[in-house]
Amino acid sequence: MLDEYVSRTYRTEVRPSVEANLVKDKAAIVGIGQTKFMRNSERDELDMACEAIKAAVEDAGLSMEDIDGLVAFTLERLAMPVLISCLGIPNLRFTNEISFGGGASCATVLHAAAAVVTGVANYVVCYRSLNEASGHRYGRGDGYARQLTAAPSPHYGYHWPFGFLTPLAWAGMYGKRWMHEYGVTAEQIGWYAVVLREYAQKNPNAIFYGKPMTHQDYMEARMIVEPLRLFDCCVDTDGAVAIIVTSSERAKALKQRPAYILAAAQSVVTEAEIQTSYNRPIISGLPDHWYMGQELFRIAGVTPKDIDVAQIYDPFSIGALMQLEELGFCGRGEAAAFCEGGDRIRVDGELPINTSGGLLSEAYIHGFNLIAEGVRQIRGTSTSQVKDAELVLVTGGPGVPTSGLILRR
Amino acid sequence: MLDEYVSRTYRTEVRPSVEANLVKDKAAIVGIGQTKFMRNSERDELDMACEAIKAAVEDAGLSMEDIDGLVAFTLERLAMPVLISCLGIPNLRFTNEISFGGGASCATVLHAAAAVVTGVANYVVCYRSLNEASGHRYGRGDGYARQLTAAPSPHYGYHWPFGFLTPLAWAGMYGKRWMHEYGVTAEQIGWYAVVLREYAQKNPNAIFYGKPMTHQDYMEARMIVEPLRLFDCCVDTDGAVAIIVTSSERAKALKQRPAYILAAAQSVVTEAEIQTSYNRPIISGLPDHWYMGQELFRIAGVTPKDIDVAQIYDPFSIGALMQLEELGFCGRGEAAAFCEGGDRIRVDGELPINTSGGLLSEAYIHGFNLIAEGVRQIRGTSTSQVKDAELVLVTGGPGVPTSGLILRR
């Protein structure tokens, strides 16, 4: 079974490596900024984006005049000329958008890094701003369908007419198969959600700060889409997060300890459909993450064992657990057992995960809050600081073209 | 007047240069491919994209398995996972989208070049596929408005309610002011359109091949939006064009003479609105092109006098003429006189322009056909070949964030 899995869905041979990766260690994240994370911002996304970007620029010790690059998501609703005029950025010489939602998060950093390393730009802002709680909610099938029909994605035609409309439903299909195939139990999965809620209790910026949750609370919460219960799901959030990328050379002169980008990678594997790649021979894995991990560790020259703390994109608990397997932190089917009892993923465990509370318990800013937390771990300023964290892994969303980072102190 | 223009709309001081531009001369366009250009393709855009990309891969002497990067426009309607599955590309490690329409054309090459130079990817496809004649037409206000409201671009709220709905109307506002300010006549502008139609008579792939046009035809054609007549407008086209970018090192081993990317630049200047930047103190110029040109010539280390042939993005005749002034080929207000009689822009003139017929007379593939023609000039295979062309300039669309290239033999 596993053999078929690897040889058919995955490619056993990754194609010839590029000779040298110039992004490696040559760029750094030097500023982070964010708004409050809210359930109802009562603000415009433009306004929140400006606040987060200004905070990031100030955090880096730069001025707005220094910024000459901007990278966002294609899902970002703001027109870039409006944004730069509001911010007072004189002009840009590098700007692009990364396809789709959460899978794009770390890819923004990859593209920004390529720009600063090649001297195309000096200081690139990457950001995400969304009213995902009070505004358009991806979890509502109607709005999601309307948005996605803008692009001809023929596969949705097989799903929507039958009411199979939401990311949760699509993810549940993978989750159910994964649990069946490896004998995973809800009790095991629950520990992942419980530990993240514990982290949120230490983080005053987390949506679920001051709202602890026991394993019993998790188990008793209502089922949303089998096998995903309420607290398996990320928390819809209003807010914005921004980061600043520059060259490692320039980074040294700035205000904060740089989070060096040891490796950055982006990946989409053939036979992908956005969130519904059920035509692949096996659906209990995430080939895009597998390939991204192969690239990431190859470029970085380190192994999963070297990672001190991980920020794993968790739109749903199971999506994060499957990534642990694809990235080589666990064997196939072993991630749920790895999290059982929670100790291994707590702050003094083998692999502390999502130390700010993650998308489940801190905020859902499409993965950008995970990048910010990764930087805080490198700086030593997390509310759940991993002692002497040297290497931090950050990933983008599963089920879509994805991306990842390894940050180095 | 000019002083105020330069000091307020433009910035007299371009901000400190980046140290060294690693993209310069380190990447090349090694493959070009295109479909037939049509008024009614009766085909899907996915189908046309696949044909153009396959042709480009074959032209380069590569196989689809070699491709590991893909860059498109945000306006591109195809979902990238669908495209790579149809093409048989195993996976991608670099992909992004460039904002907006024609301004993005040369920026795709910049971003692809940054990827191959840093070793993030080996062979990057850039492409554009659209049924702009038989499908959604940008020139129809209704569809354009619907599409653009997807992004909050508050400035349109000042225009749409009054029926000011189309790119042609928006461009007319700049054109009228420019003609007034510099005493430009329709007779002068007409020569630009006439010469491009001449080029199309030599190019069997041009929409207007076999349909010559005299200066009198130009003058007698109906007014669309003052001061723009019918033949000032680009020709709505169905079709697709694709190119392949790789490192200069790899380029040497491939099938075609490489078109080395001597410089590539992207630009958006503050106070921009998409196509309606009327709040700038002066509207008879294109500051985004001015800034892009400053960057382009600075990086390349050449001057406008060194350019052998130019491919200027011409959605409308006046938009191309204003670029000649911004890029330093003419003084301000002198571009129309420069084109008068047509000799200076014909194939043996001072500056041959749009030798395949341009967007006015070859095809409107959002500027991608201009990049392909630029490459043909470098290869020596244009239907209106400029003798010993060494340096070719290509530009992206005016009135939006823009971009440009200088290709070298």
PDB file of C-alpha atoms in Angstrom, chain B residues 211-379:
ATOM      1  CA  LYS B 211      -5.833  44.452 -44.586  1.00  0.00           C
ATOM      2  CA  PRO B 212      -3.723  47.511 -45.358  1.00  0.00           C
ATOM      3  CA  MET B 213      -4.702  50.975 -44.133  1.00  0.00           C
ATOM      4  CA  THR B 214      -3.842  54.416 -45.499  1.00  0.00           C
ATOM      5  CA  HIS B 215      -3.468  57.584 -43.494  1.00  0.00           C
ATOM      6  CA  GLN B 216      -6.761  58.699 -45.006  1.00  0.00           C
ATOM      7  CA  ASP B 217      -8.449  55.492 -43.787  1.00  0.00           C
ATOM      8  CA  TYR B 218      -7.170  56.314 -40.318  1.00  0.00           C
ATOM      9  CA  MET B 219      -8.484  59.890 -40.397  1.00  0.00           C
ATOM     10  CA  GLU B 220     -11.866  58.907 -41.793  1.00  0.00           C
ATOM     11  CA  ALA B 221     -12.545  56.141 -39.274  1.00  0.00           C
ATOM     12  CA  ARG B 222     -15.167  56.934 -36.661  1.00  0.00           C
ATOM     13  CA  MET B 223     -14.348  58.526 -33.337  1.00  0.00           C
ATOM     14  CA  ILE B 224     -14.732  56.064 -30.448  1.00  0.00           C
ATOM     15  CA  VAL B 225     -13.941  58.278 -27.476  1.00  0.00           C
ATOM     16  CA  GLU B 226     -12.482  61.679 -28.263  1.00  0.00           C
ATOM     17  CA  PRO B 227      -9.602  61.980 -29.187  1.00  0.00           C
ATOM     18  CA  LEU B 228      -9.308  58.254 -29.971  1.00  0.00           C
ATOM     19  CA  ARG B 229     -10.470  57.001 -33.351  1.00  0.00           C
ATOM     20  CA  LEU B 230     -11.214  53.392 -34.276  1.00  0.00           C
ATOM     21  CA  PHE B 231      -7.691  52.625 -35.468  1.00  0.00           C
ATOM     22  CA  ASP B 232      -6.087  54.154 -32.401  1.00  0.00           C
ATOM     23  CA  CYS B 233      -7.391  51.117 -30.532  1.00  0.00           C
ATOM     24  CA  CYS B 234      -5.830  47.718 -30.046  1.00  0.00           C
ATOM     25  CA  VAL B 235      -7.433  44.785 -31.798  1.00  0.00           C
ATOM     26  CA  ASP B 236      -9.435  42.483 -29.512  1.00  0.00           C
ATOM     27  CA  THR B 237      -7.993  39.016 -30.015  1.00  0.00           C
ATOM     28  CA  ASP B 238      -8.416  35.390 -28.985  1.00  0.00           C
ATOM     29  CA  GLY B 239      -5.169  33.548 -28.499  1.00  0.00           C
ATOM     30  CA  ALA B 240      -2.292  32.611 -26.219  1.00  0.00           C
ATOM     31  CA  VAL B 241       1.445  33.272 -26.046  1.00  0.00           C
ATOM     32  CA  ALA B 242       3.994  31.576 -23.790  1.00  0.00           C
ATOM     33  CA  ILE B 243       7.700  32.038 -23.178  1.00  0.00           C
ATOM     34  CA  ILE B 244      10.335  30.077 -21.245  1.00  0.00           C
ATOM     35  CA  VAL B 245      12.931  31.687 -18.969  1.00  0.00           C
ATOM     36  CA  THR B 246      16.055  29.984 -17.666  1.00  0.00           C
ATOM     37  CA  SER B 247      19.525  30.941 -16.477  1.00  0.00           C
ATOM     38  CA  SER B 248      21.997  32.262 -19.048  1.00  0.00           C
ATOM     39  CA  GLU B 249      24.213  29.321 -18.207  1.00  0.00           C
ATOM     40  CA  ARG B 250      21.562  26.749 -19.108  1.00  0.00           C
ATOM     41  CA  ALA B 251      20.402  28.852 -22.057  1.00  0.00           C
ATOM     42  CA  LYS B 252      23.667  28.255 -23.910  1.00  0.00           C
ATOM     43  CA  ALA B 253      22.980  24.523 -24.175  1.00  0.00           C
ATOM     44  CA  LEU B 254      19.512  24.915 -25.647  1.00  0.00           C
ATOM     45  CA  LYS B 255      18.144  24.953 -29.173  1.00  0.00           C
ATOM     46  CA  GLN B 256      17.672  28.651 -29.904  1.00  0.00           C
ATOM     47  CA  ARG B 257      19.843  31.738 -29.743  1.00  0.00           C
ATOM     48  CA  PRO B 258      19.083  33.049 -26.226  1.00  0.00           C
ATOM     49  CA  ALA B 259      17.505  36.462 -25.741  1.00  0.00           C
ATOM     50  CA  TYR B 260      19.497  37.521 -22.688  1.00  0.00           C
ATOM     51  CA  ILE B 261      17.650  39.674 -20.161  1.00  0.00           C
ATOM     52  CA  LEU B 262      19.986  42.635 -19.839  1.00  0.00           C
ATOM     53  CA  ALA B 263      17.517  44.384 -17.549  1.00  0.00           C
ATOM     54  CA  ALA B 264      14.006  43.880 -16.234  1.00  0.00           C
ATOM     55  CA  ALA B 265      12.062  46.301 -14.068  1.00  0.00           C
ATOM     56  CA  GLN B 266       8.642  46.724 -12.545  1.00  0.00           C
ATOM     57  CA  SER B 267       7.114  49.932 -11.268  1.00  0.00           C
ATOM     58  CA  VAL B 268       4.175  51.547  -9.591  1.00  0.00           C
ATOM     59  CA  VAL B 269       4.362  55.110  -8.322  1.00  0.00           C
ATOM     60  CA  THR B 270       2.263  56.565  -5.513  1.00  0.00           C
ATOM     61  CA  GLU B 271      -1.033  58.350  -6.271  1.00  0.00           C
ATOM     62  CA  ALA B 272      -1.747  55.714  -8.912  1.00  0.00           C
ATOM     63  CA  GLU B 273      -5.274  54.580  -9.581  1.00  0.00           C
ATOM     64  CA  ILE B 274      -5.810  51.745 -12.013  1.00  0.00           C
ATOM     65  CA  GLN B 275      -6.207  53.630 -15.320  1.00  0.00           C
ATOM     66  CA  THR B 276      -7.674  56.781 -13.731  1.00  0.00           C
ATOM     67  CA  SER B 277      -4.810  58.557 -11.918  1.00  0.00           C
ATOM     68  CA  TYR B 278      -6.376  61.963 -12.516  1.00  0.00           C
ATOM     69  CA  ASN B 279      -5.528  63.205  -9.029  1.00  0.00           C
ATOM     70  CA  ARG B 280      -1.898  63.488  -9.990  1.00  0.00           C
ATOM     71  CA  PRO B 281      -0.948  67.153 -10.529  1.00  0.00           C
ATOM     72  CA  ILE B 282      -0.404  66.602 -14.237  1.00  0.00           C
ATOM     73  CA  ILE B 283      -2.075  63.922 -16.362  1.00  0.00           C
ATOM     74  CA  SER B 284      -0.151  64.365 -19.611  1.00  0.00           C
ATOM     75  CA  GLY B 285       2.501  61.848 -18.547  1.00  0.00           C
ATOM     76  CA  LEU B 286       2.969  58.319 -17.222  1.00  0.00           C
ATOM     77  CA  PRO B 287       5.051  58.463 -14.023  1.00  0.00           C
ATOM     78  CA  ASP B 288       5.005  54.684 -13.617  1.00  0.00           C
ATOM     79  CA  HIS B 289       6.695  54.347 -16.998  1.00  0.00           C
ATOM     80  CA  TRP B 290       9.125  57.142 -16.186  1.00  0.00           C
ATOM     81  CA  TYR B 291      10.234  55.369 -13.033  1.00  0.00           C
ATOM     82  CA  MET B 292      10.369  51.986 -14.782  1.00  0.00           C
ATOM     83  CA  GLY B 293      12.554  53.508 -17.513  1.00  0.00           C
ATOM     84  CA  GLN B 294      14.911  55.053 -14.970  1.00  0.00           C
ATOM     85  CA  GLU B 295      15.343  51.642 -13.370  1.00  0.00           C
ATOM     86  CA  LEU B 296      15.667  49.795 -16.652  1.00  0.00           C
ATOM     87  CA  PHE B 297      18.391  51.968 -18.162  1.00  0.00           C
ATOM     88  CA  ARG B 298      20.217  52.248 -14.822  1.00  0.00           C
ATOM     89  CA  ILE B 299      20.351  48.467 -14.481  1.00  0.00           C
ATOM     90  CA  ALA B 300      21.247  47.878 -18.137  1.00  0.00           C
ATOM     91  CA  GLY B 301      23.888  50.595 -18.217  1.00  0.00           C
ATOM     92  CA  VAL B 302      22.710  51.752 -21.649  1.00  0.00           C
ATOM     93  CA  THR B 303      20.734  54.769 -22.910  1.00  0.00           C
ATOM     94  CA  PRO B 304      17.678  55.061 -25.182  1.00  0.00           C
ATOM     95  CA  LYS B 305      20.057  55.816 -28.085  1.00  0.00           C
ATOM     96  CA  ASP B 306      21.490  52.304 -27.753  1.00  0.00           C
ATOM     97  CA  ILE B 307      18.138  50.582 -28.338  1.00  0.00           C
ATOM     98  CA  ASP B 308      17.871  49.071 -31.834  1.00  0.00           C
ATOM     99  CA  VAL B 309      14.170  48.237 -31.838  1.00  0.00           C
ATOM    100  CA  ALA B 310      11.303  48.795 -29.394  1.00  0.00           C
ATOM    101  CA  GLN B 311       8.165  46.816 -28.628  1.00  0.00           C
ATOM    102  CA  ILE B 312       5.952  49.372 -26.915  1.00  0.00           C
ATOM    103  CA  TYR B 313       2.713  48.277 -25.273  1.00  0.00           C
ATOM    104  CA  ASP B 314       0.040  50.103 -27.262  1.00  0.00           C
ATOM    105  CA  PRO B 315      -3.499  49.555 -26.063  1.00  0.00           C
ATOM    106  CA  PHE B 316      -4.118  52.891 -27.813  1.00  0.00           C
ATOM    107  CA  SER B 317      -1.802  54.853 -30.044  1.00  0.00           C
ATOM    108  CA  ILE B 318      -1.413  57.763 -27.627  1.00  0.00           C
ATOM    109  CA  GLY B 319      -0.470  55.418 -24.767  1.00  0.00           C
ATOM    110  CA  ALA B 320       2.512  54.252 -26.820  1.00  0.00           C
ATOM    111  CA  LEU B 321       3.545  57.774 -27.815  1.00  0.00           C
ATOM    112  CA  MET B 322       3.505  59.020 -24.218  1.00  0.00           C
ATOM    113  CA  GLN B 323       5.804  56.126 -23.294  1.00  0.00           C
ATOM    114  CA  LEU B 324       8.375  57.216 -25.875  1.00  0.00           C
ATOM    115  CA  GLU B 325       8.590  60.523 -23.999  1.00  0.00           C
ATOM    116  CA  GLU B 326       8.727  58.956 -20.539  1.00  0.00           C
ATOM    117  CA  LEU B 327      11.454  56.538 -21.590  1.00  0.00           C
ATOM    118  CA  GLY B 328      13.599  59.314 -23.029  1.00  0.00           C
ATOM    119  CA  PHE B 329      13.332  58.466 -26.728  1.00  0.00           C
ATOM    120  CA  CYS B 330      11.814  61.930 -27.301  1.00  0.00           C
ATOM    121  CA  GLY B 331      11.459  65.123 -25.348  1.00  0.00           C
ATOM    122  CA  ARG B 332       8.132  65.836 -23.641  1.00  0.00           C
ATOM    123  CA  GLY B 333       5.382  66.493 -26.170  1.00  0.00           C
ATOM    124  CA  GLU B 334       7.616  65.486 -29.065  1.00  0.00           C
ATOM    125  CA  ALA B 335       6.607  61.870 -29.691  1.00  0.00           C
ATOM    126  CA  ALA B 336       3.841  62.632 -32.180  1.00  0.00           C
ATOM    127  CA  ALA B 337       6.159  64.783 -34.273  1.00  0.00           C
ATOM    128  CA  PHE B 338       8.755  62.004 -34.014  1.00  0.00           C
ATOM    129  CA  CYS B 339       6.311  59.601 -35.686  1.00  0.00           C
ATOM    130  CA  GLU B 340       5.089  62.073 -38.331  1.00  0.00           C
ATOM    131  CA  GLY B 341       5.455  60.635 -41.806  1.00  0.00           C
ATOM    132  CA  GLY B 342       6.427  57.319 -40.215  1.00  0.00           C
ATOM    133  CA  ASP B 343      10.020  57.005 -41.419  1.00  0.00           C
ATOM    134  CA  ARG B 344      11.653  57.175 -38.001  1.00  0.00           C
ATOM    135  CA  ILE B 345       9.674  54.181 -36.726  1.00  0.00           C
ATOM    136  CA  ARG B 346       9.865  52.052 -39.878  1.00  0.00           C
ATOM    137  CA  VAL B 347      12.203  49.069 -40.005  1.00  0.00           C
ATOM    138  CA  ASP B 348      15.208  51.077 -41.223  1.00  0.00           C
ATOM    139  CA  GLY B 349      14.413  54.154 -39.126  1.00  0.00           C
ATOM    140  CA  GLU B 350      15.946  55.602 -35.979  1.00  0.00           C
ATOM    141  CA  LEU B 351      13.695  53.503 -33.747  1.00  0.00           C
ATOM    142  CA  PRO B 352      11.617  50.771 -35.390  1.00  0.00           C
ATOM    143  CA  ILE B 353       8.577  50.173 -33.175  1.00  0.00           C
ATOM    144  CA  ASN B 354       6.290  47.135 -32.867  1.00  0.00           C
ATOM    145  CA  THR B 355       7.644  45.334 -35.871  1.00  0.00           C
ATOM    146  CA  SER B 356       5.027  42.575 -35.762  1.00  0.00           C
ATOM    147  CA  GLY B 357       2.202  45.098 -35.911  1.00  0.00           C
ATOM    148  CA  GLY B 358       1.862  45.644 -32.157  1.00  0.00           C
ATOM    149  CA  LEU B 359      -1.341  45.493 -30.197  1.00  0.00           C
ATOM    150  CA  LEU B 360      -3.012  47.735 -32.774  1.00  0.00           C
ATOM    151  CA  SER B 361      -2.444  45.496 -35.787  1.00  0.00           C
ATOM    152  CA  GLU B 362      -0.943  42.133 -34.814  1.00  0.00           C
ATOM    153  CA  ALA B 363      -2.903  40.992 -31.746  1.00  0.00           C
ATOM    154  CA  TYR B 364      -3.854  41.964 -28.247  1.00  0.00           C
ATOM    155  CA  ILE B 365      -2.497  39.202 -26.058  1.00  0.00           C
ATOM    156  CA  HIS B 366      -1.974  41.594 -23.178  1.00  0.00           C
ATOM    157  CA  GLY B 367       1.571  42.416 -24.304  1.00  0.00           C
ATOM    158  CA  PHE B 368       2.815  38.861 -24.496  1.00  0.00           C
ATOM    159  CA  ASN B 369       2.972  38.978 -28.290  1.00  0.00           C
ATOM    160  CA  LEU B 370       5.337  41.965 -27.948  1.00  0.00           C
ATOM    161  CA  ILE B 371       7.715  39.900 -25.819  1.00  0.00           C
ATOM    162  CA  ALA B 372       7.652  37.121 -28.422  1.00  0.00           C
ATOM    163  CA  GLU B 373       8.412  39.657 -31.186  1.00  0.00           C
ATOM    164  CA  GLY B 374      11.252  41.082 -29.091  1.00  0.00           C
ATOM    165  CA  VAL B 375      12.748  37.601 -28.911  1.00  0.00           C
ATOM    166  CA  ARG B 376      12.341  37.110 -32.664  1.00  0.00           C
ATOM    167  CA  GLN B 377      14.224  40.366 -33.285  1.00  0.00           C
ATOM    168  CA  ILE B 378      17.081  39.041 -31.155  1.00  0.00           C
ATOM    169  CA  ARG B 379      17.019  35.742 -33.036  1.00  0.00           C
TER     170      ARG B 379
END
